[in-house]
């Protein structure tokens, strides 16, 4: 069935991006105008910037862009909440206003020409189109190995993620509606979208270096995202504790037989050192296990609180329902 020309919202989280935003905003504008001209997307399509509590002139730039051109619009979070939250805020903001969204970073690393292929895949009936990196040439050795190792580890831990896909993707309004019903606070969108389902496909592109400015993902932040990804998507670590418990119970059983045998043969003093090592080892394993459980209990705690995932403090556009 032929679909009507869809309204596209490009959703772009921005945190301290004053150097790169003026450059990429223009590139995005050109690409959108081209797609509008080719009748691929509706002329009401927009670029939605989410200012994630930036401390520099990012929000001023967004406001200026929105004032000069109707194509641009923006919202500002009341404080920095991180990439995933900012992106979620943008998607939920766009949900009622468009037919499709494409989320993309504002630093020009992702090839904007892949958007056309994404929209075409939507015409072919896909509700989710993943932007997948065809190579990792632009990454440092450290980023490349940690990222690839992480995808494998996530898979091993039972979480379903698309290999080499970050947050460059097309989502239809239907998917956004379904996504809004996930009420979790610890957001890891890459893992959540496959859970939402719907017909999906991938579009391949090559990722380049940032056009300007610096990455906001330090090694520490990447590790924390990875840890969030695993603990919010999978309960396999909890099951591993059980397996570990059974494994060490077997070993302890053998240890007891050995200790009893040693006692019968009057060799108890010689076994002292090894017993102490076993006690220490068990102690450390228990500590690790309790740590992992603590992580999950922390997550339950956060979910139970039902805190708002984002709070919008300002808008460039008047709120439709209120200000009529
Ligand atoms: N970002 C954000 N909030 C943050 C950190 C990053 O909204 O706390 C945005 C940032 O402006 C960019 C995107 O998330 O558009 C990806 O960040 P970055 O390019 O620094 O990450 P990298 O590409 O190096 O992984
Ligand atoms: Mg980047």
mmCIF file of C-alpha atoms and ligand atoms in Angstrom:
data_model
loop_
_atom_site.group_PDB
_atom_site.id
_atom_site.type_symbol
_atom_site.label_atom_id
_atom_site.label_comp_id
_atom_site.label_asym_id
_atom_site.label_seq_id
_atom_site.Cartn_x
_atom_site.Cartn_y
_atom_site.Cartn_z
ATOM 1 C CA UNK A 1 0.000 0.000 0.000
ATOM 2 C CA UNK A 2 1.346 3.444 -0.916
ATOM 3 C CA UNK A 3 1.922 5.603 2.186
ATOM 4 C CA UNK A 4 1.188 9.345 2.268
ATOM 5 C CA UNK A 5 4.192 11.649 2.383
ATOM 6 C CA UNK A 6 5.209 11.366 6.051
ATOM 7 C CA UNK A 7 6.002 14.232 8.403
ATOM 8 C CA UNK A 8 9.545 13.617 9.611
ATOM 9 C CA UNK A 9 11.008 14.957 12.842
ATOM 10 C CA UNK A 10 14.768 14.697 13.123
ATOM 11 C CA UNK A 11 15.496 14.419 16.835
ATOM 12 C CA UNK A 12 18.895 15.701 17.895
ATOM 13 C CA UNK A 13 20.169 15.738 21.497
ATOM 14 C CA UNK A 14 22.742 18.469 22.131
ATOM 15 C CA UNK A 15 25.009 18.934 25.111
ATOM 16 C CA UNK A 16 27.605 21.704 25.027
ATOM 17 C CA UNK A 17 27.722 21.681 21.232
ATOM 18 C CA UNK A 18 28.214 25.370 20.427
ATOM 19 C CA UNK A 19 31.156 24.673 18.098
ATOM 20 C CA UNK A 20 29.508 22.064 15.924
ATOM 21 C CA UNK A 21 25.816 22.996 16.009
ATOM 22 C CA UNK A 22 25.938 25.952 13.584
ATOM 23 C CA UNK A 23 27.800 23.777 11.067
ATOM 24 C CA UNK A 24 25.611 20.683 11.288
ATOM 25 C CA UNK A 25 22.312 22.614 11.515
ATOM 26 C CA UNK A 26 23.015 23.920 8.011
ATOM 27 C CA UNK A 27 23.910 20.483 6.682
ATOM 28 C CA UNK A 28 20.724 19.006 8.169
ATOM 29 C CA UNK A 29 18.692 21.850 6.689
ATOM 30 C CA UNK A 30 20.064 21.254 3.186
ATOM 31 C CA UNK A 31 19.378 17.539 3.412
ATOM 32 C CA UNK A 32 15.842 18.062 4.694
ATOM 33 C CA UNK A 33 14.995 20.621 2.045
ATOM 34 C CA UNK A 34 16.278 18.215 -0.577
ATOM 35 C CA UNK A 35 14.050 15.425 0.750
ATOM 36 C CA UNK A 36 11.058 17.799 0.886
ATOM 37 C CA UNK A 37 11.739 18.856 -2.710
ATOM 38 C CA UNK A 38 11.909 15.251 -3.840
ATOM 39 C CA UNK A 39 8.556 14.692 -2.142
ATOM 40 C CA UNK A 40 9.991 12.034 0.168
ATOM 41 C CA UNK A 41 8.868 13.839 3.310
ATOM 42 C CA UNK A 42 6.128 16.366 4.073
ATOM 43 C CA UNK A 43 6.896 20.081 4.066
ATOM 44 C CA UNK A 44 5.781 20.313 7.721
ATOM 45 C CA UNK A 45 8.786 18.168 8.683
ATOM 46 C CA UNK A 46 11.089 19.642 11.316
ATOM 47 C CA UNK A 47 14.380 19.363 13.120
ATOM 48 C CA UNK A 48 13.895 19.082 16.851
ATOM 49 C CA UNK A 49 16.899 19.939 19.015
ATOM 50 C CA UNK A 50 16.966 18.912 22.651
ATOM 51 C CA UNK A 51 19.244 21.006 24.781
ATOM 52 C CA UNK A 52 20.421 18.653 27.513
ATOM 53 C CA UNK A 53 21.205 21.280 30.134
ATOM 54 C CA UNK A 54 24.207 22.693 28.254
ATOM 55 C CA UNK A 55 26.454 25.143 30.047
ATOM 56 C CA UNK A 56 27.567 26.938 26.885
ATOM 57 C CA UNK A 57 25.637 28.867 24.195
ATOM 58 C CA UNK A 58 23.923 25.769 22.725
ATOM 59 C CA UNK A 59 20.392 26.797 23.781
ATOM 60 C CA UNK A 60 20.907 30.350 22.483
ATOM 61 C CA UNK A 61 21.961 28.925 19.129
ATOM 62 C CA UNK A 62 18.891 26.652 19.032
ATOM 63 C CA UNK A 63 16.586 29.561 19.866
ATOM 64 C CA UNK A 64 18.185 31.679 17.165
ATOM 65 C CA UNK A 65 17.824 28.902 14.597
ATOM 66 C CA UNK A 66 14.159 28.422 15.528
ATOM 67 C CA UNK A 67 13.504 32.135 15.233
ATOM 68 C CA UNK A 68 15.088 32.398 11.804
ATOM 69 C CA UNK A 69 13.615 29.300 10.229
ATOM 70 C CA UNK A 70 10.404 27.341 10.843
ATOM 71 C CA UNK A 71 12.238 24.162 9.993
ATOM 72 C CA UNK A 72 13.995 24.296 13.366
ATOM 73 C CA UNK A 73 12.401 23.823 16.741
ATOM 74 C CA UNK A 74 13.795 23.050 20.175
ATOM 75 C CA UNK A 75 13.172 22.055 23.763
ATOM 76 C CA UNK A 76 15.454 22.463 26.719
ATOM 77 C CA UNK A 77 15.790 20.064 29.639
ATOM 78 C CA UNK A 78 15.891 21.652 33.062
ATOM 79 C CA UNK A 79 19.327 20.105 33.663
ATOM 80 C CA UNK A 80 21.772 17.658 32.143
ATOM 81 C CA UNK A 81 20.252 14.181 32.237
ATOM 82 C CA UNK A 82 22.482 12.367 29.770
ATOM 83 C CA UNK A 83 22.206 11.389 26.133
ATOM 84 C CA UNK A 84 19.609 8.614 26.511
ATOM 85 C CA UNK A 85 17.224 10.767 28.545
ATOM 86 C CA UNK A 86 17.589 13.734 26.228
ATOM 87 C CA UNK A 87 16.867 11.537 23.246
ATOM 88 C CA UNK A 88 13.837 10.018 24.947
ATOM 89 C CA UNK A 89 12.534 13.480 25.790
ATOM 90 C CA UNK A 90 12.830 14.461 22.126
ATOM 91 C CA UNK A 91 11.105 11.319 20.871
ATOM 92 C CA UNK A 92 8.201 11.781 23.266
ATOM 93 C CA UNK A 93 7.926 15.440 22.290
ATOM 94 C CA UNK A 94 7.757 14.511 18.604
ATOM 95 C CA UNK A 95 5.390 11.555 19.107
ATOM 96 C CA UNK A 96 2.091 13.355 18.504
ATOM 97 C CA UNK A 97 3.353 15.722 15.842
ATOM 98 C CA UNK A 98 4.879 13.479 13.217
ATOM 99 C CA UNK A 99 4.632 10.190 11.371
ATOM 100 C CA UNK A 100 8.295 9.261 11.685
ATOM 101 C CA UNK A 101 11.344 10.346 13.685
ATOM 102 C CA UNK A 102 15.009 9.894 12.925
ATOM 103 C CA UNK A 103 17.327 10.271 15.908
ATOM 104 C CA UNK A 104 20.877 11.367 15.197
ATOM 105 C CA UNK A 105 23.793 12.996 17.068
ATOM 106 C CA UNK A 106 24.483 16.631 16.352
ATOM 107 C CA UNK A 107 28.213 16.279 15.698
ATOM 108 C CA UNK A 108 28.040 15.208 12.045
ATOM 109 C CA UNK A 109 29.615 11.796 12.717
ATOM 110 C CA UNK A 110 26.685 9.875 11.289
ATOM 111 C CA UNK A 111 26.236 10.133 7.534
ATOM 112 C CA UNK A 112 23.112 12.276 7.042
ATOM 113 C CA UNK A 113 22.585 10.849 3.538
ATOM 114 C CA UNK A 114 21.574 7.531 5.119
ATOM 115 C CA UNK A 115 18.350 9.275 6.209
ATOM 116 C CA UNK A 116 16.984 9.034 2.691
ATOM 117 C CA UNK A 117 17.475 5.253 2.694
ATOM 118 C CA UNK A 118 15.781 5.079 6.091
ATOM 119 C CA UNK A 119 12.723 6.950 4.815
ATOM 120 C CA UNK A 120 12.610 4.681 1.756
ATOM 121 C CA UNK A 121 12.677 1.637 4.046
ATOM 122 C CA UNK A 122 9.687 3.184 5.867
ATOM 123 C CA UNK A 123 7.885 3.429 2.522
ATOM 124 C CA UNK A 124 8.624 -0.273 2.131
ATOM 125 C CA UNK A 125 6.689 -0.950 5.327
ATOM 126 C CA UNK A 126 9.339 -0.905 8.081
ATOM 127 C CA UNK A 127 8.524 0.824 11.356
ATOM 128 C CA UNK A 128 12.060 0.624 12.738
ATOM 129 C CA UNK A 129 15.155 1.272 10.630
ATOM 130 C CA UNK A 130 18.511 0.836 12.383
ATOM 131 C CA UNK A 131 21.501 2.843 11.186
ATOM 132 C CA UNK A 132 24.372 0.377 11.358
ATOM 133 C CA UNK A 133 28.049 1.273 11.005
ATOM 134 C CA UNK A 134 29.659 -0.538 8.125
ATOM 135 C CA UNK A 135 33.138 -0.067 9.654
ATOM 136 C CA UNK A 136 34.916 1.388 12.657
ATOM 137 C CA UNK A 137 37.822 3.053 10.871
ATOM 138 C CA UNK A 138 37.216 6.420 12.532
ATOM 139 C CA UNK A 139 37.435 4.959 16.051
ATOM 140 C CA UNK A 140 40.511 4.781 18.246
ATOM 141 C CA UNK A 141 41.834 1.282 18.958
ATOM 142 C CA UNK A 142 40.547 1.507 22.529
ATOM 143 C CA UNK A 143 37.019 2.552 21.510
ATOM 144 C CA UNK A 144 36.866 -0.076 18.772
ATOM 145 C CA UNK A 145 37.906 -3.017 20.972
ATOM 146 C CA UNK A 146 35.851 -1.957 23.996
ATOM 147 C CA UNK A 147 32.738 -1.344 21.873
ATOM 148 C CA UNK A 148 32.970 -4.643 20.015
ATOM 149 C CA UNK A 149 33.777 -6.568 23.183
ATOM 150 C CA UNK A 150 30.772 -4.914 24.805
ATOM 151 C CA UNK A 151 28.341 -5.989 22.070
ATOM 152 C CA UNK A 152 29.553 -9.565 22.430
ATOM 153 C CA UNK A 153 29.300 -9.414 26.213
ATOM 154 C CA UNK A 154 25.754 -7.997 26.048
ATOM 155 C CA UNK A 155 24.767 -10.826 23.764
ATOM 156 C CA UNK A 156 26.292 -13.364 26.157
ATOM 157 C CA UNK A 157 24.348 -11.790 29.002
ATOM 158 C CA UNK A 158 21.107 -12.342 27.103
ATOM 159 C CA UNK A 159 20.377 -8.776 25.993
ATOM 160 C CA UNK A 160 19.162 -8.307 22.455
ATOM 161 C CA UNK A 161 21.015 -5.475 20.704
ATOM 162 C CA UNK A 162 21.808 -4.744 17.063
ATOM 163 C CA UNK A 163 25.543 -5.115 16.451
ATOM 164 C CA UNK A 164 27.317 -1.813 15.642
ATOM 165 C CA UNK A 165 24.143 0.236 15.926
ATOM 166 C CA UNK A 166 24.102 3.279 18.198
ATOM 167 C CA UNK A 167 21.198 5.713 18.331
ATOM 168 C CA UNK A 168 20.885 6.642 14.648
ATOM 169 C CA UNK A 169 17.504 5.173 13.725
ATOM 170 C CA UNK A 170 14.105 5.771 12.236
ATOM 171 C CA UNK A 171 11.017 5.085 14.349
ATOM 172 C CA UNK A 172 7.414 5.397 13.215
ATOM 173 C CA UNK A 173 4.715 7.053 15.359
ATOM 174 C CA UNK A 174 3.332 3.602 16.139
ATOM 175 C CA UNK A 175 6.639 2.520 17.657
ATOM 176 C CA UNK A 176 6.930 5.766 19.606
ATOM 177 C CA UNK A 177 3.494 5.219 21.086
ATOM 178 C CA UNK A 178 4.515 1.728 22.186
ATOM 179 C CA UNK A 179 7.834 3.001 23.499
ATOM 180 C CA UNK A 180 6.074 5.580 25.664
ATOM 181 C CA UNK A 181 4.451 2.743 27.556
ATOM 182 C CA UNK A 182 7.814 1.517 28.839
ATOM 183 C CA UNK A 183 8.005 3.276 32.167
ATOM 184 C CA UNK A 184 11.531 2.409 33.213
ATOM 185 C CA UNK A 185 13.844 5.076 34.486
ATOM 186 C CA UNK A 186 17.143 3.440 33.563
ATOM 187 C CA UNK A 187 16.969 3.994 29.835
ATOM 188 C CA UNK A 188 19.008 2.040 27.353
ATOM 189 C CA UNK A 189 17.157 2.720 24.119
ATOM 190 C CA UNK A 190 19.289 0.445 21.947
ATOM 191 C CA UNK A 191 18.112 -2.476 24.027
ATOM 192 C CA UNK A 192 14.548 -1.244 24.450
ATOM 193 C CA UNK A 193 13.673 -0.755 20.771
ATOM 194 C CA UNK A 194 14.183 -4.429 19.820
ATOM 195 C CA UNK A 195 11.889 -5.266 22.749
ATOM 196 C CA UNK A 196 9.157 -2.999 21.358
ATOM 197 C CA UNK A 197 9.146 -5.073 18.168
ATOM 198 C CA UNK A 198 7.511 -4.079 14.812
ATOM 199 C CA UNK A 199 8.958 -4.717 11.372
ATOM 200 C CA UNK A 200 12.558 -3.577 11.196
ATOM 201 C CA UNK A 201 15.526 -3.396 8.872
ATOM 202 C CA UNK A 202 19.027 -1.894 8.797
ATOM 203 C CA UNK A 203 20.706 0.754 6.667
ATOM 204 C CA UNK A 204 24.514 0.723 6.490
ATOM 205 C CA UNK A 205 26.690 3.839 6.607
ATOM 206 C CA UNK A 206 30.222 4.751 7.497
ATOM 207 C CA UNK A 207 30.829 6.913 10.547
ATOM 208 C CA UNK A 208 33.364 9.721 10.399
ATOM 209 C CA UNK A 209 35.095 11.902 12.960
ATOM 210 C CA UNK A 210 33.339 14.788 14.728
ATOM 211 C CA UNK A 211 33.157 17.955 12.601
ATOM 212 C CA UNK A 212 34.004 20.116 15.629
ATOM 213 C CA UNK A 213 33.964 20.072 19.426
ATOM 214 C CA UNK A 214 34.770 17.131 21.676
ATOM 215 C CA UNK A 215 33.145 13.839 22.566
ATOM 216 C CA UNK A 216 31.138 13.838 25.793
ATOM 217 C CA UNK A 217 31.538 10.123 26.261
ATOM 218 C CA UNK A 218 34.572 9.605 28.446
ATOM 219 C CA UNK A 219 35.749 6.056 29.119
ATOM 220 C CA UNK A 220 33.980 6.230 32.469
ATOM 221 C CA UNK A 221 30.664 7.317 30.899
ATOM 222 C CA UNK A 222 30.951 4.550 28.313
ATOM 223 C CA UNK A 223 31.512 1.981 31.049
ATOM 224 C CA UNK A 224 28.532 3.285 32.956
ATOM 225 C CA UNK A 225 26.350 3.099 29.824
ATOM 226 C CA UNK A 226 27.553 -0.452 29.269
ATOM 227 C CA UNK A 227 26.781 -1.406 32.858
ATOM 228 C CA UNK A 228 23.353 0.227 32.609
ATOM 229 C CA UNK A 229 22.732 -1.641 29.389
ATOM 230 C CA UNK A 230 23.414 -5.017 30.922
ATOM 231 C CA UNK A 231 21.661 -4.531 34.239
ATOM 232 C CA UNK A 232 18.560 -2.911 32.774
ATOM 233 C CA UNK A 233 18.112 -5.455 30.008
ATOM 234 C CA UNK A 234 19.083 -8.806 31.413
ATOM 235 C CA UNK A 235 18.659 -10.917 34.522
ATOM 236 C CA UNK A 236 21.322 -13.390 33.427
ATOM 237 C CA UNK A 237 23.892 -12.010 35.912
ATOM 238 C CA UNK A 238 21.470 -12.987 38.694
ATOM 239 C CA UNK A 239 21.203 -16.473 37.270
ATOM 240 C CA UNK A 240 24.998 -16.665 37.093
ATOM 241 C CA UNK A 241 25.110 -16.123 40.858
ATOM 242 C CA UNK A 242 22.954 -19.201 41.241
ATOM 243 C CA UNK A 243 25.258 -21.219 38.963
ATOM 244 C CA UNK A 244 28.295 -19.940 40.838
ATOM 245 C CA UNK A 245 26.660 -20.935 44.090
ATOM 246 C CA UNK A 246 26.044 -24.490 42.876
ATOM 247 C CA UNK A 247 29.580 -24.735 41.498
ATOM 248 C CA UNK A 248 31.198 -23.616 44.751
ATOM 249 C CA UNK A 249 28.884 -25.809 46.799
ATOM 250 C CA UNK A 250 30.266 -28.811 44.853
ATOM 251 C CA UNK A 251 33.831 -27.694 45.484
ATOM 252 C CA UNK A 252 33.132 -27.139 49.171
ATOM 253 C CA UNK A 253 31.690 -30.619 49.389
ATOM 254 C CA UNK A 254 34.921 -32.075 47.979
ATOM 255 C CA UNK A 255 36.843 -29.806 50.367
ATOM 256 C CA UNK A 256 34.936 -31.200 53.344
ATOM 257 C CA UNK A 257 35.678 -34.792 52.270
ATOM 258 C CA UNK A 258 39.323 -33.838 51.919
ATOM 259 C CA UNK A 259 39.398 -32.130 55.337
ATOM 260 C CA UNK A 260 37.767 -35.136 57.027
ATOM 261 C CA UNK A 261 40.210 -37.518 55.316
ATOM 262 C CA UNK A 262 43.148 -35.331 56.407
ATOM 263 C CA UNK A 263 41.833 -35.281 59.958
ATOM 264 C CA UNK A 264 41.544 -39.099 60.041
ATOM 265 C CA UNK A 265 45.119 -39.378 58.793
ATOM 266 C CA UNK A 266 46.343 -36.882 61.396
ATOM 267 C CA UNK A 267 47.559 -34.296 58.906
ATOM 268 C CA UNK A 268 45.406 -31.342 59.931
ATOM 269 C CA UNK A 269 48.153 -28.744 60.443
ATOM 270 C CA UNK A 270 49.345 -29.063 56.886
ATOM 271 C CA UNK A 271 45.869 -28.222 55.579
ATOM 272 C CA UNK A 272 45.543 -24.966 57.445
ATOM 273 C CA UNK A 273 46.918 -22.711 54.698
ATOM 274 C CA UNK A 274 44.675 -24.130 52.034
ATOM 275 C CA UNK A 275 41.613 -23.798 54.266
ATOM 276 C CA UNK A 276 42.350 -20.141 54.857
ATOM 277 C CA UNK A 277 42.698 -19.592 51.093
ATOM 278 C CA UNK A 278 39.357 -21.229 50.458
ATOM 279 C CA UNK A 279 37.684 -19.074 53.099
ATOM 280 C CA UNK A 280 39.182 -15.939 51.575
ATOM 281 C CA UNK A 281 38.194 -16.950 48.079
ATOM 282 C CA UNK A 282 34.634 -17.708 49.124
ATOM 283 C CA UNK A 283 34.459 -14.395 50.905
ATOM 284 C CA UNK A 284 35.433 -12.507 47.783
ATOM 285 C CA UNK A 285 33.045 -14.414 45.552
ATOM 286 C CA UNK A 286 30.219 -13.676 47.967
ATOM 287 C CA UNK A 287 31.097 -10.035 47.941
ATOM 288 C CA UNK A 288 30.974 -9.865 44.145
ATOM 289 C CA UNK A 289 27.625 -11.612 44.159
ATOM 290 C CA UNK A 290 26.178 -9.281 46.754
ATOM 291 C CA UNK A 291 27.465 -6.377 44.629
ATOM 292 C CA UNK A 292 25.625 -7.559 41.574
ATOM 293 C CA UNK A 293 22.454 -8.079 43.580
ATOM 294 C CA UNK A 294 22.844 -4.603 44.975
ATOM 295 C CA UNK A 295 22.877 -3.207 41.448
ATOM 296 C CA UNK A 296 19.534 -4.812 40.708
ATOM 297 C CA UNK A 297 18.048 -3.781 44.023
ATOM 298 C CA UNK A 298 19.150 -0.237 43.199
ATOM 299 C CA UNK A 299 17.323 -0.448 39.910
ATOM 300 C CA UNK A 300 14.131 -1.735 41.547
ATOM 301 C CA UNK A 301 14.407 1.140 43.961
ATOM 302 C CA UNK A 302 14.599 3.632 41.106
ATOM 303 C CA UNK A 303 11.681 2.066 39.251
ATOM 304 C CA UNK A 304 9.513 2.057 42.360
ATOM 305 C CA UNK A 305 10.042 5.781 42.752
ATOM 306 C CA UNK A 306 8.516 6.521 39.357
ATOM 307 C CA UNK A 307 10.499 9.692 38.973
ATOM 308 C CA UNK A 308 9.805 11.742 35.838
ATOM 309 C CA UNK A 309 12.298 10.849 33.153
ATOM 310 C CA UNK A 310 12.553 14.420 31.930
ATOM 311 C CA UNK A 311 11.296 17.858 32.814
ATOM 312 C CA UNK A 312 10.989 20.434 30.037
ATOM 313 C CA UNK A 313 11.747 23.888 31.256
ATOM 314 C CA UNK A 314 11.357 25.846 27.999
ATOM 315 C CA UNK A 315 10.029 25.543 24.482
ATOM 316 C CA UNK A 316 10.628 27.591 21.352
ATOM 317 C CA UNK A 317 7.065 26.845 20.309
ATOM 318 C CA UNK A 318 3.949 27.643 22.325
ATOM 319 C CA UNK A 319 2.285 24.607 23.833
ATOM 320 C CA UNK A 320 -0.631 23.801 21.562
ATOM 321 C CA UNK A 321 -3.176 22.812 24.226
ATOM 322 C CA UNK A 322 -2.500 25.540 26.748
ATOM 323 C CA UNK A 323 -1.828 28.746 24.846
ATOM 324 C CA UNK A 324 -4.662 28.669 22.323
HETATM 325 N N1 LIG B 1 24.779 14.269 24.508
HETATM 326 C C1 LIG B 1 23.714 14.669 25.314
HETATM 327 N N2 LIG B 1 23.875 14.652 26.678
HETATM 328 C C2 LIG B 1 25.037 14.234 27.296
HETATM 329 C C3 LIG B 1 26.100 13.789 26.453
HETATM 330 C C4 LIG B 1 25.926 13.812 25.080
HETATM 331 O O1 LIG B 1 22.658 15.054 24.808
HETATM 332 O O2 LIG B 1 25.110 14.255 28.526
HETATM 333 C C5 LIG B 1 24.618 14.288 23.032
HETATM 334 C C6 LIG B 1 25.705 15.018 22.283
HETATM 335 O O3 LIG B 1 25.461 16.395 22.163
HETATM 336 C C7 LIG B 1 25.690 14.316 20.933
HETATM 337 C C8 LIG B 1 25.274 12.885 21.295
HETATM 338 O O4 LIG B 1 24.683 12.958 22.580
HETATM 339 O O5 LIG B 1 24.732 14.849 20.044
HETATM 340 C C9 LIG B 1 26.445 11.923 21.288
HETATM 341 O O6 LIG B 1 27.491 12.397 22.087
HETATM 342 P P1 LIG B 1 29.015 12.385 21.635
HETATM 343 O O7 LIG B 1 29.141 12.777 20.202
HETATM 344 O O8 LIG B 1 29.781 13.216 22.607
HETATM 345 O O9 LIG B 1 29.382 10.846 21.829
HETATM 346 P P2 LIG B 1 30.319 9.913 20.913
HETATM 347 O O10 LIG B 1 29.858 10.087 19.495
HETATM 348 O O11 LIG B 1 31.710 10.382 21.118
HETATM 349 O O12 LIG B 1 30.073 8.526 21.434
HETATM 350 MG MG1 LIG B 2 29.728 11.804 18.513
#
